[in-house]
Short mmCIF file of C-alpha atoms in Angstrom, two decimals:
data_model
loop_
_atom_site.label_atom_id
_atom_site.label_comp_id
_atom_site.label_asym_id
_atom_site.label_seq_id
_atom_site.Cartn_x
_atom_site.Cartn_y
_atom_site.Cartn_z
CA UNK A 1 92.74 73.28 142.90
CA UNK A 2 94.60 70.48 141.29
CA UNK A 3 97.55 68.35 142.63
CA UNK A 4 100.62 67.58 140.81
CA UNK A 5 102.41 64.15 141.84
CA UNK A 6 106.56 64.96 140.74
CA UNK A 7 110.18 64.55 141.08
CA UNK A 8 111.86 67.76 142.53
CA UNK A 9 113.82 68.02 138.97
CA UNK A 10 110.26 69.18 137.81
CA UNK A 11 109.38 71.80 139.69
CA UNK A 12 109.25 75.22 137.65
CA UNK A 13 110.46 78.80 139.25
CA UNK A 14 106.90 79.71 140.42
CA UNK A 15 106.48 76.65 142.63
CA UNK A 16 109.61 76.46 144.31
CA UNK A 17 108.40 80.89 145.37
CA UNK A 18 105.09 79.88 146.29
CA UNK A 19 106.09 76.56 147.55
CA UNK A 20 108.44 78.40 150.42
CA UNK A 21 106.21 80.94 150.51
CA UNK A 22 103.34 78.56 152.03
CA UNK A 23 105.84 76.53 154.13
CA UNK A 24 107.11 79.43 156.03
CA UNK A 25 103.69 80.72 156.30
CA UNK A 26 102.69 77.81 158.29
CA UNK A 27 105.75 76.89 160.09
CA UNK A 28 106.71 80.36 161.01
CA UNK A 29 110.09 79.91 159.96
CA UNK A 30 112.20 81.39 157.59
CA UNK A 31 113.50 78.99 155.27
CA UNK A 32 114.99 79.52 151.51
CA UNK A 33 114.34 77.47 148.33
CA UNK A 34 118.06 76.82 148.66
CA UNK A 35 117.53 75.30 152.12
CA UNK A 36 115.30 73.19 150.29
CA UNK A 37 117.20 72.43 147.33
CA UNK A 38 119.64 71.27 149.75
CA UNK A 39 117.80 69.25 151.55
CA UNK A 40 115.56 67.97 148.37
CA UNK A 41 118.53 67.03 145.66
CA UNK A 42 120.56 65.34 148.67
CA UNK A 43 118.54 62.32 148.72
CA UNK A 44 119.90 58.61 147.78
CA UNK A 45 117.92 59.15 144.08
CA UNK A 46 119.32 62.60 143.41
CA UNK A 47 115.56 63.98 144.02
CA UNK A 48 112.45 63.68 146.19
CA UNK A 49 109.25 62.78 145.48
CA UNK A 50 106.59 64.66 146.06
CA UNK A 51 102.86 65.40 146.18
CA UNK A 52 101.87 69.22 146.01
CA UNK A 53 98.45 71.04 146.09
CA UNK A 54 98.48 73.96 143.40
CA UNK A 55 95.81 76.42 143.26
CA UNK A 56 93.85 77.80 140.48
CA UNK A 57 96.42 80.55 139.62
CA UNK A 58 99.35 77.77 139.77
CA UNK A 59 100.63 78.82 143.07
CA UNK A 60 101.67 75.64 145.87
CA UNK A 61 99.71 75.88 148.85
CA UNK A 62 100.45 72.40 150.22
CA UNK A 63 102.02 69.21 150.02
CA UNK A 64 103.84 66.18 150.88
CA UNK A 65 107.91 65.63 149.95
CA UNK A 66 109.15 61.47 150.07
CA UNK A 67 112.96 61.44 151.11
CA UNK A 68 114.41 58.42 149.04
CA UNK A 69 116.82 57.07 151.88
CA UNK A 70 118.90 53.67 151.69
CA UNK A 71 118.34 51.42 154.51
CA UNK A 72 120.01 48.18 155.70
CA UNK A 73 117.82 45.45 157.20
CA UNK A 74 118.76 41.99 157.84
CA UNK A 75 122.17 42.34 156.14
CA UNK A 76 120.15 43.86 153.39
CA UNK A 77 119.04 47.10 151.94
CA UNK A 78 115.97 48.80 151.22
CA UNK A 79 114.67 51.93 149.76
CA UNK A 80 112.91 53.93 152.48
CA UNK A 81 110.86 57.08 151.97
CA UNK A 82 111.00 59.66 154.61
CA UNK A 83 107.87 61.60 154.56
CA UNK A 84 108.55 65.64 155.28
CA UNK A 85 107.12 69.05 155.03
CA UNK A 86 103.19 67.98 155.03
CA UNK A 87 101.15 71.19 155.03
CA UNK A 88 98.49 73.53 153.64
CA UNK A 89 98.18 76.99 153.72
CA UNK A 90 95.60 77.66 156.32
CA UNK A 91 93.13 79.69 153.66
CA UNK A 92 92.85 76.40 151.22
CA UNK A 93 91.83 73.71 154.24
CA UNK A 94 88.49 73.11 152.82
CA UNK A 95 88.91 69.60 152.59
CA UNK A 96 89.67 67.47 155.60
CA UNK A 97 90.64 64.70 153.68
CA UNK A 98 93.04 66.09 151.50
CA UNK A 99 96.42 65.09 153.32
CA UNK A 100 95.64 61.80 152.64
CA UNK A 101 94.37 62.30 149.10
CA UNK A 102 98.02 64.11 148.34
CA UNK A 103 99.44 60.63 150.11
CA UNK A 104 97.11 58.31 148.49
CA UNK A 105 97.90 60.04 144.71
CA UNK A 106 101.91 59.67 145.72
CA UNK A 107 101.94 56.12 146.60
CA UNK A 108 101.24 54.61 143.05
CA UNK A 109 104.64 56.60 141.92
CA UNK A 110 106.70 55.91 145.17
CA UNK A 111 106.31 52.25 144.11
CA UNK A 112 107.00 52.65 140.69
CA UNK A 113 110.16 54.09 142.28
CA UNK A 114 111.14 51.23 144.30
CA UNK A 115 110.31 52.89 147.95
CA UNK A 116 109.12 49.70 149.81
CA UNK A 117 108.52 51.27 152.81
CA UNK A 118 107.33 55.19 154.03
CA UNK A 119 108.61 56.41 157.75
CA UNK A 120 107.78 59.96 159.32
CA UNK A 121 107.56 61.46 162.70
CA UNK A 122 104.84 63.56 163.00
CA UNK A 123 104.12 66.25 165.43
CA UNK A 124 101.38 66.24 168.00
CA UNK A 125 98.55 67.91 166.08
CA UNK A 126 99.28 65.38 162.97
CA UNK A 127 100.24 62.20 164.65
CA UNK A 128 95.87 61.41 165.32
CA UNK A 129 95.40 62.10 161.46
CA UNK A 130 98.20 60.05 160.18
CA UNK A 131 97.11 57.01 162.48
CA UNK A 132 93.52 57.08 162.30
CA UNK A 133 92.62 58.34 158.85
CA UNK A 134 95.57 57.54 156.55
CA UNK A 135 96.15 54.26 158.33
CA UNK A 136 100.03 54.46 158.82
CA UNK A 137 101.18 52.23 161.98
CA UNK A 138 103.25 52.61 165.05
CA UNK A 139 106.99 51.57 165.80
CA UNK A 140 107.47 53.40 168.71
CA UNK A 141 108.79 56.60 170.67
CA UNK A 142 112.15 58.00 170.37
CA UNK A 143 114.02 58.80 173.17
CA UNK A 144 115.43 61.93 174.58
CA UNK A 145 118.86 62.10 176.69
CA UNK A 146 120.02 65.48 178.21
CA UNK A 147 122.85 66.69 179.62
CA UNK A 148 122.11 69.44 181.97
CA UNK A 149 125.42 71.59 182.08
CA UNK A 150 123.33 74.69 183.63
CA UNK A 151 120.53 73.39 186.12
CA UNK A 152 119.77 76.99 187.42
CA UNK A 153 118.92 78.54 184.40
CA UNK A 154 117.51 75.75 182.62
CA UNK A 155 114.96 75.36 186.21
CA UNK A 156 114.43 79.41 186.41
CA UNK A 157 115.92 79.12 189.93
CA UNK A 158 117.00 83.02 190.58
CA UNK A 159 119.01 82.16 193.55
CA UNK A 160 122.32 80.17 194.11
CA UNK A 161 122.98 79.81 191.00
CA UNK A 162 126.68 79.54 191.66
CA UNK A 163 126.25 76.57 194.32
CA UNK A 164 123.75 74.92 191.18
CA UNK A 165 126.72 75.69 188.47
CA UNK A 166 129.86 74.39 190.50
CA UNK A 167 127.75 71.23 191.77
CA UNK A 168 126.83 70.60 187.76
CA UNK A 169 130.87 70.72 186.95
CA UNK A 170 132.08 68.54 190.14
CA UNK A 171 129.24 65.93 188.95
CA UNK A 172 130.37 66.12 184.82
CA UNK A 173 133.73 65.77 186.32
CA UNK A 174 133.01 62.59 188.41
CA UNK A 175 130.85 61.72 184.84
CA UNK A 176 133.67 62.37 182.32
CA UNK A 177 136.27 60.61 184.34
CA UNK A 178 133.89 57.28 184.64
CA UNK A 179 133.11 57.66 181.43
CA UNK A 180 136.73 57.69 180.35
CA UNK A 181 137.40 54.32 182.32
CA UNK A 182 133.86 52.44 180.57
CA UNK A 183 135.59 53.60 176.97
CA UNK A 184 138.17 51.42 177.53
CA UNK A 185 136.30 48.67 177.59
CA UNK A 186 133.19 47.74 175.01
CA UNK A 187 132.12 51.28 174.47
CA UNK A 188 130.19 51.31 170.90
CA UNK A 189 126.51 50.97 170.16
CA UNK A 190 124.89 47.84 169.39
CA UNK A 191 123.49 46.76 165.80
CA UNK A 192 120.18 47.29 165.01
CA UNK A 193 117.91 45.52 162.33
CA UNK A 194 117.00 49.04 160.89
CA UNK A 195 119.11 51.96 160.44
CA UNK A 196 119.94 54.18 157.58
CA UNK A 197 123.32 53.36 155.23
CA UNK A 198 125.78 55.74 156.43
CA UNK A 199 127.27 56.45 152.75
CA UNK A 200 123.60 57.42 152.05
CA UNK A 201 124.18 60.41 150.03
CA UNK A 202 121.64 62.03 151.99
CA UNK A 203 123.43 61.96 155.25
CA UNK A 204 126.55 62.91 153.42
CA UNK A 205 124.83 66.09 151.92
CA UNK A 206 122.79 66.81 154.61
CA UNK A 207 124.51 68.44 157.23
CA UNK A 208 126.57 70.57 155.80
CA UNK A 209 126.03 74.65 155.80
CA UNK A 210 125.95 76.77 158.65
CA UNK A 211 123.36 75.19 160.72
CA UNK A 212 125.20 71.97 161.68
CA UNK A 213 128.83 71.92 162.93
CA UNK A 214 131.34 68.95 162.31
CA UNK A 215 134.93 67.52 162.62
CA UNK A 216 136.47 64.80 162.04
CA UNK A 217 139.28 63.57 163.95
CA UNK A 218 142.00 59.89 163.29
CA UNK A 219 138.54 57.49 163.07
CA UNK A 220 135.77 59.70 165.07
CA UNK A 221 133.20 62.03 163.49
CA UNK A 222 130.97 64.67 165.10
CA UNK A 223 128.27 66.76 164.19
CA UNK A 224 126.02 68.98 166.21
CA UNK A 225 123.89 72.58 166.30
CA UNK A 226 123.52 74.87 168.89
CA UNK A 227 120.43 76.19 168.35
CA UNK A 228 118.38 79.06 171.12
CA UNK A 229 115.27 77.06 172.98
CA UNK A 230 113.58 80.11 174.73
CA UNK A 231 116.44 81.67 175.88
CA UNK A 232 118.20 77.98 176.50
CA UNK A 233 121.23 77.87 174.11
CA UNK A 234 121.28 74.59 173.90
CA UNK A 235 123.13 71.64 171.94
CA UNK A 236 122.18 69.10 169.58
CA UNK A 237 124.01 66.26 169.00
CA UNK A 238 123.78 64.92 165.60
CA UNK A 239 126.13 62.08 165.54
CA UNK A 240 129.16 61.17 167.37
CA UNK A 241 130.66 57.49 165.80
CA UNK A 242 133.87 56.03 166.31
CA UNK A 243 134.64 53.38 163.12
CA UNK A 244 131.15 53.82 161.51
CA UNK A 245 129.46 53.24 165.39
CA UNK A 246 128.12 55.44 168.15
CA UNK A 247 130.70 54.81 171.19
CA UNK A 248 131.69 56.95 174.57
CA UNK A 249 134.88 58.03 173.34
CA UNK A 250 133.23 59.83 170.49
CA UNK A 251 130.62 61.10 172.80
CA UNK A 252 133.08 62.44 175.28
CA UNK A 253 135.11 64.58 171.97
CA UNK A 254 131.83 66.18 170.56
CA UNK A 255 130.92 66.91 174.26
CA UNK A 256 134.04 68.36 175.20
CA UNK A 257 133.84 70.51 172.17
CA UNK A 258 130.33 71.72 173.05
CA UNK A 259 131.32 72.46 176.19
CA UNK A 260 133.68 75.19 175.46
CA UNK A 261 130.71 76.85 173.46
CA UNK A 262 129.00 77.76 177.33
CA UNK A 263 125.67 76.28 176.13
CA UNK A 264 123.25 75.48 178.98
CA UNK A 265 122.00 72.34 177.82
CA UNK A 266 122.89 69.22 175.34
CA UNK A 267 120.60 67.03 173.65
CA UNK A 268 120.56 63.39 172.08
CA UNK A 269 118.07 62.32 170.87
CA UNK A 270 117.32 58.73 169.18
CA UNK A 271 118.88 55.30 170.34
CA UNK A 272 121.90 55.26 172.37
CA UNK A 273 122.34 51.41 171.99
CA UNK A 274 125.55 51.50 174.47
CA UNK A 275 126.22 51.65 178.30
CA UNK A 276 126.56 55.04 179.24
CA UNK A 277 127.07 57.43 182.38
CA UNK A 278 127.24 60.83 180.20
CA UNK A 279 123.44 61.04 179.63
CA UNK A 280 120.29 61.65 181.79
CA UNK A 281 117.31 59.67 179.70
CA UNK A 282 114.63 62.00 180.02
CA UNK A 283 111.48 60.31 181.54
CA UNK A 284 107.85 60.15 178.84
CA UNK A 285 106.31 62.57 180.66
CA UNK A 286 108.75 65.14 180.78
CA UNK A 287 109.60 65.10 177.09
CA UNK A 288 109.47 68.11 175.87
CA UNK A 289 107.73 66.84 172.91
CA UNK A 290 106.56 63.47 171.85
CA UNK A 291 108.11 62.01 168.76
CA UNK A 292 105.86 59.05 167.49
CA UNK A 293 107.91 57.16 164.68
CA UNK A 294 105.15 55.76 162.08
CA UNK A 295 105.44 53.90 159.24
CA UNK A 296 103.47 52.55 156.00
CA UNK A 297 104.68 49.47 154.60
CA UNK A 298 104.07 50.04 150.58
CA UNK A 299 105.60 46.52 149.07
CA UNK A 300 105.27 44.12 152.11
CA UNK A 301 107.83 41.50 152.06
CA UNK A 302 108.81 39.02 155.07
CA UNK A 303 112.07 40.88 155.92
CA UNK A 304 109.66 43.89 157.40
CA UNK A 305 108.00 40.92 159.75
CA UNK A 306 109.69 42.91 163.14
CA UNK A 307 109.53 46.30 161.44
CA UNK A 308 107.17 47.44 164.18
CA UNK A 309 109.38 47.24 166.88
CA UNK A 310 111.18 50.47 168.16
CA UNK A 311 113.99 48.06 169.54
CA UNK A 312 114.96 47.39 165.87
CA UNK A 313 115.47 50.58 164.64
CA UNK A 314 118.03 53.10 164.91
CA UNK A 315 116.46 56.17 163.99
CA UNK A 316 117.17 59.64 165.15
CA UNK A 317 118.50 63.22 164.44
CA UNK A 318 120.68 61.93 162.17
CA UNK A 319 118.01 60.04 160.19
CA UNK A 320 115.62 63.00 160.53
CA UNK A 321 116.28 66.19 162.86
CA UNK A 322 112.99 66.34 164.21
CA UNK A 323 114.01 69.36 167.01
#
């Protein structure tokens, strides 16, 4: 086996088969190499970087993609790499040190690039590997905040489930009204030290297609997907900004709109940076999964001296839907 360090401009016909091929092997899912195209070509460069594992007959059986992403810090900006799609086909895990071999081999080129800084959230089985043998450090946890719009069915209680229903809308009702009355006052997010530019041509590009849903309406933009959780059609939203910033009366449009598509549950997840009465903040141990935020620090510099700190960043779905 060999590995191949690239831009996504030089991948040939076979890789990008094999490539999704191996992916949806190990993810069980069923993406495209349009999906990825998509998702690839969007970023702030015009293509990813990315590290890939080729086997002897020049199929991809693994690899690591770098998302070039442009980030503001300190009334500055910043090229940061979002790391994606890590895997290897099951059959060609002979080395346990390979991951970070693939990593290792990109790094050199992600600087020649200008990527000062690498960020990823990675799942439960890779966060140990990523922390203890490639080194990367810890910001912090991101945050979930639920709506519950059908208790009984998102519990599995089989009885009452019209008293559970008809108490949820009398309490969204008390909610929305409240909520209505905070909007008038100061009812958009904080700044943050870190946060993606939001003419990124990534986020621009990105959700777009069927799987995301948006509108725009006077100076508000939405965007959300419903997606099926076990039999829970539930709601993710994406972003909901008033002016450029998250604020209630854009989170009271998108929900209102989500709302007439009788899902059972709706999600945020990432900072909320305002006062709010809409959400539920979903306590640690209840999370349905745990999503670490990491980061490697290529070029240090002292504007990433508080880069650590989860209370600087803004970083969620919309940087990276993570769901």
């Amino acid at each position: 086996m060999i590995t191949k360090v690239c831009k996504t401009t030089e991948w040939t016909d076979r890789e990008w088969e094999t490539y999704v091929i191996g992916y949806n092997e190990v993810f069980g899912t069923d993406e495209t190499i349009a999906d990825f195209k998509n998702k690839y070509f969007s970023a702030y460069k015009g293509y990813s970087l990315h590290s890939l594992l080729v086997s002897n007959e020049g199929d991809v059986v693994g690899g690591i993609t770098i998302i070039p992403c442009n980030y503001r810090c300190h009334q500055g900006f910043f090229l940061n790499g979002l790391a994606v799609d890590v895997f290897i086909r099951e059959s060609f895990r002979t080395d346990p040190l390979m991951l970070r071999k693939l990593y290792k081999q990109l790094v050199v080129t992600l600087k020649e690039e200008g990527i000062e800084v690498v960020t990823a959230v990675p799942n439960a089985t890779a966060y140990p590997y990523w922390k203890n043998i490639v080194k990367w450090k810890d910001i912090g946890e991101i945050s979930y905040w639920i709506i519950p719009v059908k208790i009984n069915k998102i519990l599995n209680f089989n009885f009452c489930g019209w008293l559970f229903e008809g108490l949820t809308w009398i309490y969204l009702f008390c909610v929305f009204c409240l909520s209505y009355l905070v909007a008038l006052g100061k009812g958009k997010a904080k700044d943050y030290t870190y946060k993606i530019d939001k003419d990124d041509r990534y986020i621009q590009n990105k959700f777009h297609g069927t799987k995301y849903i948006n509108f725009s309406m006077q100076n508000i933009f939405c965007s959300y997907r419903i997606v099926n959780e076990e039999g829970i059609k539930t709601a993710y939203i994406i972003e909901a900004t008033q002016e450029g910033k998250r604020s209630i009366k854009a989170f009271l449009k998108v929900i209102k709109v989500i709302l007439q598509q009788n899902v059972d549950l709706i999600i945020y997840v990432g900072k909320m940076g305002l006062f709010q009465l809409l959400f539920i903040k979903v306590p640690k141990r209840l999370e349905p999964k745990k999503l670490p935020l990491m980061c490697d620090v290529l070029i240090p510099n002292d504007k990433f001296s508080d880069i650590y700190d989860i209370n600087n960043w803004d970083f969620g779905l919309l940087n990276y839907d993570v769901r």
